[in-house]
PDB file of C-alpha atoms and ligand atoms in Angstrom:
ATOM      1  CA  MET A   1     122.413 141.016  81.912  1.00 62.00           C
ATOM      2  CA  PHE A   2     122.332 144.409  80.192  1.00 73.00           C
ATOM      3  CA  ASP A   3     119.230 143.421  78.157  1.00 83.00           C
ATOM      4  CA  ASP A   4     119.797 144.367  74.554  1.00 93.00           C
ATOM      5  CA  VAL A   5     121.839 147.512  75.163  1.00 97.00           C
ATOM      6  CA  LEU A   6     124.626 146.356  72.819  1.00 98.00           C
ATOM      7  CA  HIS A   7     122.284 145.265  70.029  1.00 97.00           C
ATOM      8  CA  GLY A   8     124.061 145.318  66.655  1.00 96.00           C
ATOM      9  CA  LYS A   9     127.482 146.103  68.137  1.00 98.00           C
ATOM     10  CA  LYS A  10     130.529 144.196  66.913  1.00 98.00           C
ATOM     11  CA  ALA A  11     132.911 143.067  69.635  1.00 99.00           C
ATOM     12  CA  VAL A  12     136.311 141.363  69.651  1.00 99.00           C
ATOM     13  CA  VAL A  13     137.334 139.365  72.731  1.00 98.00           C
ATOM     14  CA  THR A  14     140.822 137.889  73.013  1.00 98.00           C
ATOM     15  CA  GLY A  15     141.447 134.618  74.840  1.00 98.00           C
ATOM     16  CA  ALA A  16     137.801 133.536  74.922  1.00 98.00           C
ATOM     17  CA  SER A  17     138.482 129.803  74.759  1.00 96.00           C
ATOM     18  CA  ARG A  18     138.007 129.539  78.534  1.00 95.00           C
ATOM     19  CA  GLY A  19     138.040 131.414  81.837  1.00 97.00           C
ATOM     20  CA  ILE A  20     137.228 135.122  82.058  1.00 98.00           C
ATOM     21  CA  GLY A  21     137.307 135.670  78.277  1.00 98.00           C
ATOM     22  CA  GLU A  22     134.705 132.980  77.682  1.00 98.00           C
ATOM     23  CA  ALA A  23     132.432 134.596  80.316  1.00 98.00           C
ATOM     24  CA  VAL A  24     132.984 138.057  78.755  1.00 98.00           C
ATOM     25  CA  ALA A  25     132.052 136.778  75.289  1.00 98.00           C
ATOM     26  CA  ALA A  26     128.900 135.122  76.709  1.00 98.00           C
ATOM     27  CA  THR A  27     127.851 138.281  78.594  1.00 98.00           C
ATOM     28  CA  LEU A  28     128.448 140.434  75.506  1.00 98.00           C
ATOM     29  CA  MET A  29     126.226 138.122  73.447  1.00 98.00           C
ATOM     30  CA  ARG A  30     123.546 138.169  76.161  1.00 97.00           C
ATOM     31  CA  SER A  31     123.715 141.988  75.977  1.00 98.00           C
ATOM     32  CA  GLY A  32     123.019 141.964  72.231  1.00 97.00           C
ATOM     33  CA  SER A  33     126.509 142.044  70.727  1.00 98.00           C
ATOM     34  CA  ASP A  34     127.918 139.967  67.893  1.00 98.00           C
ATOM     35  CA  VAL A  35     131.323 138.597  68.861  1.00 98.00           C
ATOM     36  CA  THR A  36     134.598 137.580  67.235  1.00 98.00           C
ATOM     37  CA  THR A  37     136.889 135.606  69.524  1.00 98.00           C
ATOM     38  CA  LEU A  38     140.666 135.493  69.113  1.00 98.00           C
ATOM     39  CA  GLN A  39     142.657 132.593  70.521  1.00 92.00           C
ATOM     40  CA  ARG A  40     144.976 129.816  69.426  1.00 95.00           C
ATOM     41  CA  GLY A  41     142.484 126.973  69.358  1.00 92.00           C
ATOM     42  CA  PRO A  42     138.905 126.505  68.190  1.00 94.00           C
ATOM     43  CA  VAL A  43     135.954 128.616  69.380  1.00 96.00           C
ATOM     44  CA  SER A  44     134.571 127.437  72.718  1.00 97.00           C
ATOM     45  CA  PRO A  45     131.759 124.885  72.143  1.00 97.00           C
ATOM     46  CA  SER A  46     129.651 126.408  74.934  1.00 97.00           C
ATOM     47  CA  LEU A  47     129.883 129.852  73.251  1.00 98.00           C
ATOM     48  CA  LEU A  48     128.819 128.287  69.959  1.00 98.00           C
ATOM     49  CA  ARG A  49     125.753 126.747  71.660  1.00 98.00           C
ATOM     50  CA  LEU A  50     124.903 130.097  73.278  1.00 98.00           C
ATOM     51  CA  ALA A  51     125.258 131.989  69.976  1.00 98.00           C
ATOM     52  CA  ASP A  52     122.872 129.493  68.397  1.00 98.00           C
ATOM     53  CA  GLU A  53     120.353 129.886  71.198  1.00 97.00           C
ATOM     54  CA  LEU A  54     120.507 133.718  71.138  1.00 97.00           C
ATOM     55  CA  GLU A  55     120.804 133.960  67.326  1.00 95.00           C
ATOM     56  CA  ARG A  56     123.991 136.009  67.543  1.00 97.00           C
ATOM     57  CA  SER A  57     126.888 135.970  65.113  1.00 97.00           C
ATOM     58  CA  LEU A  58     129.971 134.317  66.662  1.00 98.00           C
ATOM     59  CA  THR A  59     133.200 133.981  64.678  1.00 98.00           C
ATOM     60  CA  GLY A  60     136.600 132.676  65.735  1.00 98.00           C
ATOM     61  CA  VAL A  61     139.948 133.835  64.386  1.00 98.00           C
ATOM     62  CA  SER A  62     143.054 131.862  65.244  1.00 97.00           C
ATOM     63  CA  VAL A  63     145.884 134.024  66.648  1.00 98.00           C
ATOM     64  CA  ASP A  64     149.048 133.444  68.645  1.00 98.00           C
ATOM     65  CA  PHE A  65     149.630 136.544  70.765  1.00 98.00           C
ATOM     66  CA  ALA A  66     153.299 135.616  71.032  1.00 98.00           C
ATOM     67  CA  ASP A  67     153.592 136.420  67.307  1.00 98.00           C
ATOM     68  CA  ALA A  68     153.147 140.035  66.167  1.00 98.00           C
ATOM     69  CA  ASP A  69     152.625 139.010  62.512  1.00 98.00           C
ATOM     70  CA  SER A  70     149.736 136.747  63.473  1.00 98.00           C
ATOM     71  CA  ILE A  71     148.144 139.609  65.461  1.00 98.00           C
ATOM     72  CA  GLY A  72     148.561 142.014  62.519  1.00 98.00           C
ATOM     73  CA  ALA A  73     146.911 139.521  60.154  1.00 98.00           C
ATOM     74  CA  ALA A  74     143.913 139.127  62.505  1.00 98.00           C
ATOM     75  CA  ILE A  75     143.437 142.912  62.808  1.00 98.00           C
ATOM     76  CA  ALA A  76     143.500 143.262  59.008  1.00 98.00           C
ATOM     77  CA  GLU A  77     141.051 140.353  58.551  1.00 98.00           C
ATOM     78  CA  ILE A  78     138.504 141.648  61.087  1.00 98.00           C
ATOM     79  CA  GLY A  79     138.534 145.406  60.308  1.00 98.00           C
ATOM     80  CA  ALA A  80     136.462 147.941  62.247  1.00 98.00           C
ATOM     81  CA  VAL A  81     134.669 146.917  65.462  1.00 98.00           C
ATOM     82  CA  ASP A  82     132.811 148.786  68.214  1.00 99.00           C
ATOM     83  CA  ILE A  83     134.278 146.971  71.224  1.00 99.00           C
ATOM     84  CA  LEU A  84     137.677 145.414  71.986  1.00 99.00           C
ATOM     85  CA  VAL A  85     138.264 143.386  75.149  1.00 99.00           C
ATOM     86  CA  ASN A  86     141.981 142.652  75.631  1.00 99.00           C
ATOM     87  CA  ASN A  87     141.569 139.626  77.871  1.00 98.00           C
ATOM     88  CA  ALA A  88     144.154 137.019  76.777  1.00 98.00           C
ATOM     89  CA  GLY A  89     147.037 136.669  79.164  1.00 98.00           C
ATOM     90  CA  THR A  90     149.609 134.242  80.420  1.00 98.00           C
ATOM     91  CA  GLN A  91     151.437 133.501  83.656  1.00 96.00           C
ATOM     92  CA  ILE A  92     154.899 131.948  84.241  1.00 97.00           C
ATOM     93  CA  ARG A  93     156.229 131.369  87.772  1.00 96.00           C
ATOM     94  CA  HIS A  94     159.906 131.054  88.789  1.00 97.00           C
ATOM     95  CA  ASP A  95     162.066 132.487  91.545  1.00 98.00           C
ATOM     96  CA  SER A  96     163.387 135.787  90.202  1.00 98.00           C
ATOM     97  CA  VAL A  97     167.028 134.656  90.481  1.00 98.00           C
ATOM     98  CA  ASP A  98     166.264 131.821  88.040  1.00 97.00           C
ATOM     99  CA  PHE A  99     163.693 133.531  85.807  1.00 98.00           C
ATOM    100  CA  PRO A 100     164.721 132.871  82.154  1.00 98.00           C
ATOM    101  CA  LEU A 101     164.854 136.023  80.023  1.00 98.00           C
ATOM    102  CA  ALA A 102     162.983 134.218  77.236  1.00 98.00           C
ATOM    103  CA  ASP A 103     160.071 133.562  79.633  1.00 98.00           C
ATOM    104  CA  PHE A 104     160.123 137.183  80.806  1.00 98.00           C
ATOM    105  CA  ASN A 105     159.954 138.440  77.211  1.00 98.00           C
ATOM    106  CA  ARG A 106     157.191 135.973  76.322  1.00 98.00           C
ATOM    107  CA  VAL A 107     154.973 137.195  79.169  1.00 99.00           C
ATOM    108  CA  MET A 108     155.627 140.839  78.241  1.00 99.00           C
ATOM    109  CA  GLN A 109     154.801 140.135  74.575  1.00 99.00           C
ATOM    110  CA  ILE A 110     151.507 138.313  75.267  1.00 98.00           C
ATOM    111  CA  ASN A 111     150.305 140.418  78.209  1.00 99.00           C
ATOM    112  CA  THR A 112     151.497 143.891  77.165  1.00 99.00           C
ATOM    113  CA  SER A 113     152.867 144.308  73.603  1.00 99.00           C
ATOM    114  CA  ALA A 114     149.954 142.379  72.082  1.00 99.00           C
ATOM    115  CA  VAL A 115     147.518 144.595  74.022  1.00 99.00           C
ATOM    116  CA  PHE A 116     149.185 147.690  72.554  1.00 99.00           C
ATOM    117  CA  GLN A 117     149.175 146.254  69.018  1.00 99.00           C
ATOM    118  CA  LEU A 118     145.498 145.237  69.219  1.00 99.00           C
ATOM    119  CA  SER A 119     144.410 148.520  70.817  1.00 99.00           C
ATOM    120  CA  GLN A 120     146.290 150.517  68.174  1.00 99.00           C
ATOM    121  CA  GLY A 121     144.951 148.403  65.298  1.00 98.00           C
ATOM    122  CA  PHE A 122     141.284 148.442  66.320  1.00 99.00           C
ATOM    123  CA  GLY A 123     141.518 151.790  68.117  1.00 99.00           C
ATOM    124  CA  ALA A 124     142.570 153.597  64.913  1.00 98.00           C
ATOM    125  CA  HIS A 125     139.163 152.735  63.366  1.00 98.00           C
ATOM    126  CA  MET A 126     137.361 153.830  66.547  1.00 98.00           C
ATOM    127  CA  VAL A 127     139.187 157.175  66.678  1.00 98.00           C
ATOM    128  CA  ALA A 128     138.387 157.772  62.995  1.00 98.00           C
ATOM    129  CA  ARG A 129     134.673 157.011  63.599  1.00 98.00           C
ATOM    130  CA  GLY A 130     134.516 158.971  66.867  1.00 98.00           C
ATOM    131  CA  GLU A 131     133.294 156.099  69.060  1.00 98.00           C
ATOM    132  CA  GLY A 132     134.384 152.828  70.599  1.00 99.00           C
ATOM    133  CA  LYS A 133     135.083 150.955  73.820  1.00 99.00           C
ATOM    134  CA  ILE A 134     138.345 149.258  74.749  1.00 99.00           C
ATOM    135  CA  VAL A 135     138.726 147.280  77.976  1.00 99.00           C
ATOM    136  CA  THR A 136     141.997 145.797  79.204  1.00 99.00           C
ATOM    137  CA  LEU A 137     142.447 143.107  81.864  1.00 98.00           C
ATOM    138  CA  ALA A 138     144.783 144.479  84.494  1.00 98.00           C
ATOM    139  CA  SER A 139     145.338 142.668  87.810  1.00 98.00           C
ATOM    140  CA  LEU A 140     145.953 143.106  91.527  1.00 98.00           C
ATOM    141  CA  LEU A 141     149.551 142.879  90.325  1.00 98.00           C
ATOM    142  CA  SER A 142     149.057 146.171  88.502  1.00 98.00           C
ATOM    143  CA  PHE A 143     149.237 147.558  92.070  1.00 98.00           C
ATOM    144  CA  GLN A 144     151.217 144.935  94.007  1.00 97.00           C
ATOM    145  CA  GLY A 145     154.399 143.011  93.177  1.00 98.00           C
ATOM    146  CA  GLY A 146     153.409 139.429  93.986  1.00 96.00           C
ATOM    147  CA  LEU A 147     155.886 136.591  94.579  1.00 94.00           C
ATOM    148  CA  ARG A 148     157.767 134.591  91.913  1.00 96.00           C
ATOM    149  CA  VAL A 149     155.872 136.399  89.126  1.00 97.00           C
ATOM    150  CA  PRO A 150     158.121 139.366  88.170  1.00 98.00           C
ATOM    151  CA  ALA A 151     157.216 139.237  84.478  1.00 98.00           C
ATOM    152  CA  TYR A 152     153.486 139.046  85.148  1.00 98.00           C
ATOM    153  CA  ALA A 153     153.644 141.933  87.659  1.00 98.00           C
ATOM    154  CA  ALA A 154     155.700 144.051  85.236  1.00 99.00           C
ATOM    155  CA  SER A 155     153.341 143.253  82.357  1.00 99.00           C
ATOM    156  CA  LYS A 156     150.186 144.091  84.340  1.00 99.00           C
ATOM    157  CA  GLY A 157     151.678 147.288  85.767  1.00 99.00           C
ATOM    158  CA  ALA A 158     152.369 148.253  82.154  1.00 99.00           C
ATOM    159  CA  VAL A 159     148.820 147.361  81.073  1.00 99.00           C
ATOM    160  CA  ALA A 160     147.394 149.750  83.666  1.00 99.00           C
ATOM    161  CA  GLN A 161     149.655 152.585  82.503  1.00 99.00           C
ATOM    162  CA  LEU A 162     148.977 151.804  78.825  1.00 99.00           C
ATOM    163  CA  THR A 163     145.243 151.982  79.529  1.00 99.00           C
ATOM    164  CA  LYS A 164     145.603 155.492  80.957  1.00 99.00           C
ATOM    165  CA  ALA A 165     147.993 156.608  78.194  1.00 99.00           C
ATOM    166  CA  LEU A 166     145.586 155.541  75.422  1.00 99.00           C
ATOM    167  CA  SER A 167     142.638 157.067  77.263  1.00 99.00           C
ATOM    168  CA  ASN A 168     144.425 160.412  77.505  1.00 98.00           C
ATOM    169  CA  GLU A 169     144.771 160.528  73.713  1.00 98.00           C
ATOM    170  CA  TRP A 170     141.471 158.965  72.671  1.00 99.00           C
ATOM    171  CA  ALA A 171     138.823 160.126  75.190  1.00 99.00           C
ATOM    172  CA  SER A 172     138.276 163.362  73.268  1.00 98.00           C
ATOM    173  CA  HIS A 173     137.611 161.233  70.152  1.00 98.00           C
ATOM    174  CA  GLY A 174     134.712 159.405  71.824  1.00 98.00           C
ATOM    175  CA  VAL A 175     136.737 156.277  72.602  1.00 99.00           C
ATOM    176  CA  ASN A 176     136.599 154.932  76.181  1.00 99.00           C
ATOM    177  CA  VAL A 177     139.701 153.022  77.280  1.00 99.00           C
ATOM    178  CA  ASN A 178     139.409 151.433  80.715  1.00 99.00           C
ATOM    179  CA  GLY A 179     140.723 148.448  82.626  1.00 99.00           C
ATOM    180  CA  VAL A 180     139.327 145.882  85.047  1.00 99.00           C
ATOM    181  CA  ALA A 181     141.632 144.529  87.748  1.00 98.00           C
ATOM    182  CA  PRO A 182     140.283 141.151  88.877  1.00 98.00           C
ATOM    183  CA  GLY A 183     141.097 139.719  92.267  1.00 98.00           C
ATOM    184  CA  TYR A 184     141.547 135.959  92.639  1.00 96.00           C
ATOM    185  CA  VAL A 185     139.392 134.208  90.031  1.00 97.00           C
ATOM    186  CA  GLN A 186     138.721 130.470  89.772  1.00 94.00           C
ATOM    187  CA  THR A 187     140.298 129.796  86.364  1.00 95.00           C
ATOM    188  CA  ASP A 188     143.087 127.643  84.886  1.00 93.00           C
ATOM    189  CA  MET A 189     145.530 130.529  85.428  1.00 91.00           C
ATOM    190  CA  ASN A 190     145.357 129.873  89.182  1.00 91.00           C
ATOM    191  CA  GLU A 191     145.631 126.075  88.932  1.00 90.00           C
ATOM    192  CA  ALA A 192     148.712 126.055  91.204  1.00 87.00           C
ATOM    193  CA  LEU A 193     147.010 128.130  93.936  1.00 87.00           C
ATOM    194  CA  LEU A 194     143.716 126.236  93.695  1.00 91.00           C
ATOM    195  CA  ALA A 195     145.564 122.919  94.076  1.00 93.00           C
ATOM    196  CA  ASP A 196     147.154 124.028  97.379  1.00 93.00           C
ATOM    197  CA  PRO A 197     144.436 123.809 100.109  1.00 93.00           C
ATOM    198  CA  ASP A 198     146.448 125.824 102.681  1.00 93.00           C
ATOM    199  CA  ARG A 199     147.191 128.665 100.270  1.00 89.00           C
ATOM    200  CA  PHE A 200     143.561 128.614  99.046  1.00 90.00           C
ATOM    201  CA  ARG A 201     142.280 128.927 102.625  1.00 90.00           C
ATOM    202  CA  GLN A 202     144.768 131.698 103.500  1.00 91.00           C
ATOM    203  CA  LEU A 203     143.708 133.703 100.441  1.00 91.00           C
ATOM    204  CA  ASN A 204     140.010 133.196 101.189  1.00 91.00           C
ATOM    205  CA  GLU A 205     140.524 134.512 104.723  1.00 94.00           C
ATOM    206  CA  ARG A 206     142.216 137.657 103.334  1.00 95.00           C
ATOM    207  CA  ILE A 207     139.357 138.439 100.873  1.00 97.00           C
ATOM    208  CA  PRO A 208     136.704 140.621 102.604  1.00 97.00           C
ATOM    209  CA  ALA A 209     133.952 139.029 100.466  1.00 97.00           C
ATOM    210  CA  GLY A 210     135.086 135.630 101.817  1.00 95.00           C
ATOM    211  CA  ARG A 211     135.313 133.904  98.449  1.00 95.00           C
ATOM    212  CA  TRP A 212     137.229 133.822  95.188  1.00 95.00           C
ATOM    213  CA  ALA A 213     135.616 135.450  92.134  1.00 97.00           C
ATOM    214  CA  LEU A 214     133.855 133.499  89.427  1.00 97.00           C
ATOM    215  CA  PRO A 215     134.619 134.469  85.800  1.00 98.00           C
ATOM    216  CA  GLU A 216     131.087 135.956  85.579  1.00 98.00           C
ATOM    217  CA  ASP A 217     131.869 138.419  88.419  1.00 98.00           C
ATOM    218  CA  ILE A 218     134.627 139.879  86.253  1.00 98.00           C
ATOM    219  CA  ALA A 219     132.678 139.661  82.975  1.00 98.00           C
ATOM    220  CA  ASN A 220     129.832 141.783  84.379  1.00 98.00           C
ATOM    221  CA  ALA A 221     132.240 144.641  85.156  1.00 98.00           C
ATOM    222  CA  VAL A 222     133.984 144.338  81.784  1.00 98.00           C
ATOM    223  CA  VAL A 223     130.707 144.454  79.873  1.00 98.00           C
ATOM    224  CA  TYR A 224     129.453 147.409  81.936  1.00 98.00           C
ATOM    225  CA  LEU A 225     132.491 149.339  80.641  1.00 98.00           C
ATOM    226  CA  CYS A 226     131.448 148.398  77.067  1.00 98.00           C
ATOM    227  CA  THR A 227     127.951 149.907  77.439  1.00 98.00           C
ATOM    228  CA  PRO A 228     126.694 153.495  77.087  1.00 98.00           C
ATOM    229  CA  TYR A 229     126.195 153.438  80.896  1.00 97.00           C
ATOM    230  CA  ALA A 230     129.973 153.945  81.072  1.00 98.00           C
ATOM    231  CA  ASP A 231     130.207 156.700  78.444  1.00 98.00           C
ATOM    232  CA  TYR A 232     131.787 159.142  80.934  1.00 98.00           C
ATOM    233  CA  VAL A 233     134.181 156.582  82.429  1.00 98.00           C
ATOM    234  CA  HIS A 234     137.672 157.102  80.997  1.00 99.00           C
ATOM    235  CA  GLY A 235     141.149 155.875  81.915  1.00 98.00           C
ATOM    236  CA  THR A 236     140.118 154.068  85.062  1.00 98.00           C
ATOM    237  CA  ILE A 237     141.317 150.736  86.447  1.00 98.00           C
ATOM    238  CA  LEU A 238     138.322 149.195  88.195  1.00 98.00           C
ATOM    239  CA  PRO A 239     139.256 146.628  90.863  1.00 98.00           C
ATOM    240  CA  VAL A 240     136.784 143.716  91.024  1.00 98.00           C
ATOM    241  CA  ASP A 241     138.443 141.924  93.890  1.00 98.00           C
ATOM    242  CA  GLY A 242     135.940 141.200  96.678  1.00 98.00           C
ATOM    243  CA  GLY A 243     137.455 144.099  98.618  1.00 98.00           C
ATOM    244  CA  TRP A 244     141.089 142.827  98.607  1.00 97.00           C
ATOM    245  CA  LEU A 245     142.801 146.138  97.805  1.00 97.00           C
ATOM    246  CA  GLY A 246     140.834 148.063 100.413  1.00 96.00           C
ATOM    247  CA  ARG A 247     142.104 145.874 103.205  1.00 93.00           C
TER     248      ARG A 247
HETATM  249  N1  NAP B   1     142.377 134.362  86.980  1.00 85.12           N
HETATM  250  C1  NAP B   1     142.713 135.385  87.747  1.00 85.12           C
HETATM  251  O1  NAP B   1     142.700 135.276  88.987  1.00 85.12           O
HETATM  252  C2  NAP B   1     143.121 136.705  87.148  1.00 85.12           C
HETATM  253  C3  NAP B   1     143.406 137.756  88.032  1.00 85.12           C
HETATM  254  C4  NAP B   1     143.791 138.984  87.503  1.00 85.12           C
HETATM  255  C5  NAP B   1     143.883 139.158  86.137  1.00 85.12           C
HETATM  256  N2  NAP B   1     143.589 138.123  85.297  1.00 85.12           N
HETATM  257  C6  NAP B   1     143.725 138.366  83.856  1.00 85.12           C
HETATM  258  O2  NAP B   1     142.505 138.080  83.204  1.00 85.12           O
HETATM  259  C7  NAP B   1     142.778 137.578  81.889  1.00 85.12           C
HETATM  260  C8  NAP B   1     142.105 136.222  81.704  1.00 85.12           C
HETATM  261  O3  NAP B   1     142.594 135.344  82.706  1.00 85.12           O
HETATM  262  P1  NAP B   1     142.018 133.855  82.910  1.00 85.12           P
HETATM  263  O4  NAP B   1     142.229 133.527  84.336  1.00 85.12           O
HETATM  264  O5  NAP B   1     140.671 133.712  82.302  1.00 85.12           O
HETATM  265  O6  NAP B   1     143.095 133.030  82.054  1.00 85.12           O
HETATM  266  P2  NAP B   1     143.052 131.540  81.460  1.00 85.12           P
HETATM  267  O7  NAP B   1     141.890 130.780  81.984  1.00 85.12           O
HETATM  268  O8  NAP B   1     144.426 131.025  81.671  1.00 85.12           O
HETATM  269  O9  NAP B   1     142.809 131.826  79.889  1.00 85.12           O
HETATM  270  C9  NAP B   1     143.751 132.556  79.175  1.00 85.12           C
HETATM  271  C10 NAP B   1     143.226 132.824  77.782  1.00 85.12           C
HETATM  272  O10 NAP B   1     144.273 133.527  77.056  1.00 85.12           O
HETATM  273  C11 NAP B   1     144.577 132.791  75.879  1.00 85.12           C
HETATM  274  N3  NAP B   1     146.001 132.837  75.549  1.00 85.12           N
HETATM  275  C12 NAP B   1     147.044 132.731  76.390  1.00 85.12           C
HETATM  276  N4  NAP B   1     148.192 132.790  75.705  1.00 85.12           N
HETATM  277  C13 NAP B   1     147.857 132.938  74.400  1.00 85.12           C
HETATM  278  C14 NAP B   1     148.582 133.081  73.195  1.00 85.12           C
HETATM  279  N5  NAP B   1     149.935 133.030  73.160  1.00 85.12           N
HETATM  280  N6  NAP B   1     147.918 133.246  72.041  1.00 85.12           N
HETATM  281  C15 NAP B   1     146.563 133.231  72.031  1.00 85.12           C
HETATM  282  N7  NAP B   1     145.808 133.120  73.132  1.00 85.12           N
HETATM  283  C16 NAP B   1     146.443 132.974  74.300  1.00 85.12           C
HETATM  284  C17 NAP B   1     144.196 131.367  76.201  1.00 85.12           C
HETATM  285  O11 NAP B   1     143.989 130.672  74.994  1.00 85.12           O
HETATM  286  P3  NAP B   1     144.394 129.099  74.816  1.00 85.12           P
HETATM  287  O12 NAP B   1     143.160 128.352  75.211  1.00 85.12           O
HETATM  288  O13 NAP B   1     144.729 129.009  73.379  1.00 85.12           O
HETATM  289  O14 NAP B   1     145.559 128.845  75.726  1.00 85.12           O
HETATM  290  C18 NAP B   1     142.920 131.561  77.006  1.00 85.12           C
HETATM  291  O15 NAP B   1     141.831 131.773  76.154  1.00 85.12           O
HETATM  292  C19 NAP B   1     144.299 137.527  81.763  1.00 85.12           C
HETATM  293  O16 NAP B   1     144.774 138.696  81.141  1.00 85.12           O
HETATM  294  C20 NAP B   1     144.756 137.480  83.208  1.00 85.12           C
HETATM  295  O17 NAP B   1     146.062 137.967  83.372  1.00 85.12           O
HETATM  296  C21 NAP B   1     143.213 136.905  85.775  1.00 85.12           C
END
C-alpha cells in the first residue's frame, strides 16, 4: 500500500496470529518491512505465505503477555528494531459487581503493563539511535466507558495516556509514539457482538459509515504512522471508527 517506503526496516508486531495484528504485519511487509511477530502460538500461515511471495524476512517469537519475564526474554532476544506495533490485547466481560479481581489484573497486565514494558524495552534502543516509530492500539473505550468491560475500558484509557506520556519524553529524540483507536472491527474479539444480530444491526445503524471496520481499515492507519509521512505526528490518538466518535 505504501510501495516500498519501509524497505529494510525491522518491525515488531504483537498479537499477529489473527485479526488486526495479522493485517498490520501483512501491510508492513507489503510496504517493504521485515517483521517479527510476537504471540503465544505459531506464526500465522497466511503471513508465512505472504513473506515467501514478497521475499521478506518473517520471524515469530513466542510470548505470553500475561508474563513479564516472557516479555523481557523476547525483548532481549530481538534487540533493536525500527518499528514497534503494540497490538496484542484481550477482553473479558462481566457485570462490574461480579468482576473478579484476577480478571481485572489480567486485562491490565496484557493490555497496559505489557505495552509499557515493550515500549520501554524497544524504545530505549530507538531513543539511543535517535529514530523509531511506536504505535499502540487504543480503542473507542479510551474515550468512552462501555458496558460490562470495566477492565478493558480502564486499560485502554491508560494506553492512550501512556502513548502521550512516552511521546512527550521521546519526540525530541526522533521517536514517534502514536495510537490508533479502532471502532468496531470484525475480529474474534467481538465474537459475542457479531453473534447477536440485533446488537450488530443497532451498532451498524449508529456508525456513520454504515458498516463495521475490516482489520485492513485499521492496519492502513497503523502503517501510515510507521512511515516517514507521519514524521511530524506525535502523541496523537487517531480514531479509525467510521465516524462513530463524531456523532
Ligand atoms: N476488534 C475491535 O473491534 C477492536 C476495537 C478497538 C481496539 N481493538 C484493539 O486492537 C487490538 C487487536 O484486536 P483484535 O480484534 O485483532 O483482537 P483478536 O482478534 O482477539 O487478537 C488478539 C491478538 O492478541 C494476542 N494475545 C492476546 N492475549 C495474549 C497473551 N496473553 N499473550 C500473547 N498474545 C496474546 C492473540 O494471540 P493468540 O492467538 O495467542 O490468542 C491475538 O494475536 C487489541 O489491542 C484490541 O484491544 C480492537
